[in-house]
Coordinates of C-alpha atoms in Angstrom, one line a residue:
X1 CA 0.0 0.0 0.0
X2 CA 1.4 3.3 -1.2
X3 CA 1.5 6.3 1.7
X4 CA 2.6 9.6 2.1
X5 CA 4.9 10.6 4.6
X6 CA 4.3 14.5 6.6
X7 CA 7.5 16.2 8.1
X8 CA 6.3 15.3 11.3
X9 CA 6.9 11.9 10.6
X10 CA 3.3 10.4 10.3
X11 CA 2.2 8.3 7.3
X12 CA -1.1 8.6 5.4
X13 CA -1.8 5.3 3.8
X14 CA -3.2 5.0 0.3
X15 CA -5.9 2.3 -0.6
X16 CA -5.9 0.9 -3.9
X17 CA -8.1 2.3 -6.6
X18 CA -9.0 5.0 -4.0
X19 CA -8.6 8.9 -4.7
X20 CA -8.0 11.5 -2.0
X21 CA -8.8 14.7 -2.2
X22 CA -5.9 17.6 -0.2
X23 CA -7.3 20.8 1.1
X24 CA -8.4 22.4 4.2
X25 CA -12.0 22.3 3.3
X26 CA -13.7 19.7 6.4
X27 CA -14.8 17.8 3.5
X28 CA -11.4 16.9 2.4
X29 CA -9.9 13.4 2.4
X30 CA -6.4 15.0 4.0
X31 CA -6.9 17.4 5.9
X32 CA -4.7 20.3 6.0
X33 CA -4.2 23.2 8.7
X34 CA -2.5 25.4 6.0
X35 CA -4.0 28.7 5.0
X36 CA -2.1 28.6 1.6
X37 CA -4.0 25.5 0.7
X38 CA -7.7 26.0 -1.0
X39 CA -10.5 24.0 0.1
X40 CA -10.0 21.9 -2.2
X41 CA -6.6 21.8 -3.5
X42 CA -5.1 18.4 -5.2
X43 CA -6.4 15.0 -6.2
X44 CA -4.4 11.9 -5.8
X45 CA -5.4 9.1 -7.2
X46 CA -4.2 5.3 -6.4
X47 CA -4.0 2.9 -9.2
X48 CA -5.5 -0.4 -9.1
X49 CA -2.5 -2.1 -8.5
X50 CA -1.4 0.1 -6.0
X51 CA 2.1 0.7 -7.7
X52 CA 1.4 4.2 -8.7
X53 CA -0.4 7.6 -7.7
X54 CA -1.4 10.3 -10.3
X55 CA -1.3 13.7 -8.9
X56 CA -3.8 16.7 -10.1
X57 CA -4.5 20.1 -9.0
X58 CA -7.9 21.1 -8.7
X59 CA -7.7 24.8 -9.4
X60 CA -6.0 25.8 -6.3
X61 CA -5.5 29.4 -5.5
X62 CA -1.3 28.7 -5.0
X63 CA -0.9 25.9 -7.3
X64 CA 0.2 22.3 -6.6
X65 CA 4.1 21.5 -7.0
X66 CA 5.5 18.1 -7.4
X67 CA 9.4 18.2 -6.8
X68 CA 9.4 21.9 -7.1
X69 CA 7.4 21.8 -10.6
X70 CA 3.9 23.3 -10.9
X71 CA 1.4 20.9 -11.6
X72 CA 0.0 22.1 -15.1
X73 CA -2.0 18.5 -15.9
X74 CA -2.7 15.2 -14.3
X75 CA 0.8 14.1 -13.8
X76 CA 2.3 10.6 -12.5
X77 CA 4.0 10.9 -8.6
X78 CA 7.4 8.6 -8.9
X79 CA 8.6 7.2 -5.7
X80 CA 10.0 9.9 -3.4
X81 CA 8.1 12.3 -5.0
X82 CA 7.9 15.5 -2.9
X83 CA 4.5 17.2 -3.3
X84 CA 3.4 20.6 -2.0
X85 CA 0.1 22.0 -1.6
X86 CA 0.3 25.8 0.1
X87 CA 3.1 25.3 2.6
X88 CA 2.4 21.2 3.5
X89 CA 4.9 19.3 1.8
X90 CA 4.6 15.7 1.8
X91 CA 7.3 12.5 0.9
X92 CA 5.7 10.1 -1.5
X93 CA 6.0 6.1 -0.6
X94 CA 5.4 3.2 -3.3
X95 CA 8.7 1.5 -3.4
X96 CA 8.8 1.2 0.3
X97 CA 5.4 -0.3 0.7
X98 CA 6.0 -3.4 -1.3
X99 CA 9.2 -4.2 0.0
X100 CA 7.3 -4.2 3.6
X101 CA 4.1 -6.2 2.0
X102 CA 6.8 -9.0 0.5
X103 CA 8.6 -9.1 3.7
X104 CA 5.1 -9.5 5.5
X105 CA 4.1 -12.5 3.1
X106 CA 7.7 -14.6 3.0
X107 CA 8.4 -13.6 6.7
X108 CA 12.1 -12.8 5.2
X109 CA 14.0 -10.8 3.0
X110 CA 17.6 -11.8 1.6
X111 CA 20.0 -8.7 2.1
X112 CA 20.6 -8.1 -1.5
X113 CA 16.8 -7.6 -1.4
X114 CA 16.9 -5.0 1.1
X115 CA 15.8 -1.4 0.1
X116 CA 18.7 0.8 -0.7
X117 CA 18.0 4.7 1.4
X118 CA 17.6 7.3 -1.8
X119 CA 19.6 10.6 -1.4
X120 CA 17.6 12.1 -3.7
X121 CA 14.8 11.9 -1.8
X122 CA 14.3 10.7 1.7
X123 CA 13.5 10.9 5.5
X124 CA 15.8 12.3 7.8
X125 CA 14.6 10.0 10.7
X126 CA 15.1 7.3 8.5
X127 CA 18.5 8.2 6.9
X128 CA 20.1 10.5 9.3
X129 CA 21.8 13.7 8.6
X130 CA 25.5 12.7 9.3
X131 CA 24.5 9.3 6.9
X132 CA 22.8 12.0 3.9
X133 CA 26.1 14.3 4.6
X134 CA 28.6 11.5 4.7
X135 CA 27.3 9.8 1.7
X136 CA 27.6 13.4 -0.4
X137 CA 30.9 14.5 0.8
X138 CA 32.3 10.9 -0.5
X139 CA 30.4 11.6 -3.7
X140 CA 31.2 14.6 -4.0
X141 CA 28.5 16.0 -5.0
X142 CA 27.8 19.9 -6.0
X143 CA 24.6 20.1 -4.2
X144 CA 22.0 21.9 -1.5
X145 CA 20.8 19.7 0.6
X146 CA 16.8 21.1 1.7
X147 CA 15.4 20.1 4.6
X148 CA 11.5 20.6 5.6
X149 CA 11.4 20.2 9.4
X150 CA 8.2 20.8 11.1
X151 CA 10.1 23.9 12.3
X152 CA 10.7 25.5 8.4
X153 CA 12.9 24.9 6.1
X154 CA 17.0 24.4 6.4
X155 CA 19.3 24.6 3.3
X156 CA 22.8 23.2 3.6
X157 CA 25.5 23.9 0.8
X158 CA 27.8 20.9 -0.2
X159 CA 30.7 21.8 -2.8
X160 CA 33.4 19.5 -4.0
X161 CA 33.6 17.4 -1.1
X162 CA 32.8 19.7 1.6
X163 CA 29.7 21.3 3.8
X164 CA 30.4 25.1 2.8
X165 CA 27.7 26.3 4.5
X166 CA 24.1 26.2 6.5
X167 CA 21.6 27.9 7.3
X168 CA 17.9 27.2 9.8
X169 CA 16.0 29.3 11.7
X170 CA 18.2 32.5 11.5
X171 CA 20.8 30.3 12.5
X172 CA 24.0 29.9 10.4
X173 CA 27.4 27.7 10.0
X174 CA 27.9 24.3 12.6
X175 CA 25.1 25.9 14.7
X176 CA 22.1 25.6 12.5
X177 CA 23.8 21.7 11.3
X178 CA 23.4 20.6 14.9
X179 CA 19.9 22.1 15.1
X180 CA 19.0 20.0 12.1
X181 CA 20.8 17.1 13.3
X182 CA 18.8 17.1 16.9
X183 CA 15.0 17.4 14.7
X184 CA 14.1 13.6 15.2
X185 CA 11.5 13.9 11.6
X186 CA 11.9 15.9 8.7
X187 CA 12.0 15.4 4.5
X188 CA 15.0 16.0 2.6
X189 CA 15.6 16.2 -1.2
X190 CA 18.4 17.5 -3.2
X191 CA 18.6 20.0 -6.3
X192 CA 21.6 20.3 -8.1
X193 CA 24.2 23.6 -7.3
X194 CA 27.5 24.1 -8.4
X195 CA 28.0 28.0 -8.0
X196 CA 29.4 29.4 -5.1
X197 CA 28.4 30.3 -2.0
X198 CA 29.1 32.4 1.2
X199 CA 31.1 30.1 3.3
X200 CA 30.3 29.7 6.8
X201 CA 31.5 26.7 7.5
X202 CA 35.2 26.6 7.8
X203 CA 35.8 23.0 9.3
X204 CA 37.6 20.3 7.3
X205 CA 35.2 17.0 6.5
X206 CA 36.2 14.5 8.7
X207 CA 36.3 17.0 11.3
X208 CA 33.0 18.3 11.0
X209 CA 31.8 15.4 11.0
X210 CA 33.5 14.2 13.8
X211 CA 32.1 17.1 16.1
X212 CA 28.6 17.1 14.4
X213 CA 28.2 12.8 15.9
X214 CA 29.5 14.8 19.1
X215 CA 27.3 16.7 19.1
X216 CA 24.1 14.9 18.2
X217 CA 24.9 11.9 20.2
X218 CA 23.0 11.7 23.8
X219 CA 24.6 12.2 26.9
X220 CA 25.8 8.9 28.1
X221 CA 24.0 7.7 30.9
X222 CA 25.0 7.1 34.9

C-alpha cells in the first residue's frame, strides 16, 4: 500500500483504486491546517495495482508542485516524490510499501533484497543527517541539501567534497547543522548547485563530521 509521509513523521496510507482529495475544506480526504491550501486543493489518485499515484490540482489558489514543478496537468507521482500544496509538503511512498508487503508474506527478506535509502529523496529519521552528509561529501557531489522540518525549512551547501555552508531558523554555519541534526523527523531532497556560495562553515570534512556525531549523540548515561 502506497503512503505519504508528513515532516512530522506520520504516514497517510493509500488504498488501492481510492482517490483523495488535499485541502483544508472539512470535506477533504487529508486534511490540512495550511492557510495557503484551498479548500479543495489536489487529487491523488491510487492505481488499481497500487504501484502508482497520479497527482492533479484542482484549481487551487497557489498551485500544486510536485518536486518543485507546478502541476500544469494530471501528472504521475514517482517514488519519493515531494509534493506541495500551500506550505504542506509531503514524501511520496510506493517502493517502500511493497518491499514491507513482500517481507510481511515470506516472513524474510535476503540482504541483496533490502531497500537501498535514496539521497535524492528521503526521510531524515530514517536516513540521518551525518548518513545523507557522509554519503555526499564521499560523492562529491555539488549540491543543497533542503530540509522541511516541522520547524521551516534548512538549506545546507555541499561543494566538491565539503559542507560550505548552513543555514535554519536564523541560524547559520555548525550551529544551524546541529539544530538540524537534533530534529528527530523531517523530508530531505536535493537540487543540483554548483556555484558558489558564502562560506560559513570553515571546518575540514572529517572533522565536521567528527564534532557534528559529538554533538548529536546523547549524553551517556550514569
Amino acid at each position: 500500500m502506497p503512503y505519504l509521509v508528513t515532516v512530522e513523521g506520520q504516514r497517510i496510507p493509500l488504498r488501492r483504486g481510492q482517490a483523495y482529495t488535499l485541502g483544508r475544506g472539512k470535506k477533504s480526504d487529508v486534511l490540512l491546517e495550511d492557510r495557503a491550501c484551498s479548500r479543495a486543493h489536489a487529487r491523488l489518485t491510487v492505481d488499481r495495482g497500487g504501484r502508482a499515484l497520479l497527482l492533479e490540482d484542482l484549481h487551487s489558489r497557489n498551485g500544486t508542485f510536485l518536486d518543485g514543478d507546478l502541476v500544469l496537468g494530471p501528472c504521475d507521482v514517482p517514488e519519493g516524490g515531494r509534493i506541495r500544496v500551500g506550505t504542506t509538503i509531503f514524501l511520496a511512498r510506493l517502493k517502500e510499501a511493497d518491499d514491507e508487503e513482500r517481507f510481511a508474506e515470506t516472513g524474510t527478506m535476503g540482504f541483496e533484497d533490502a531497500p537501498q535509502p535514496d539521497l535524492e529523496a528521503g526521510e531524515l529519521g530514517r536516513a540521518g543527517l551525518i548518513e545523507v552528509l557522509t554519503r555526499l561529501l564521499i560523492d562529491r557531489r555539488d549540491v543543497t541539501l533542503r530540509v522541511a522540518l516541522p520547524g521551516g525549512e534548512a538549506r545546507i551547501e555541499v561543494r566538491n567534497g565539503e559542507v560550505q555552508a548552513a543555514e535554519y531558523e536564523g541560524h547559520t554555519g555548525f550551529n544551524a547543522l546541529v539544530r538540524v541534526g537534533r530534529n528527530a523527523t523531517g523530508i530531505f531532497w536535493l537540487s543540483e548547485n554548483g556555484t558558489p556560495v558564502a562560506r560559513n562553515i570553515g571546518e575540514r570534512p572529517d572533522r565536521l563530521l567528527s564534532l557534528l556525531a559529538r554533538c548529536l549523540d546523547p549524553a551517556p548515561s550514569r
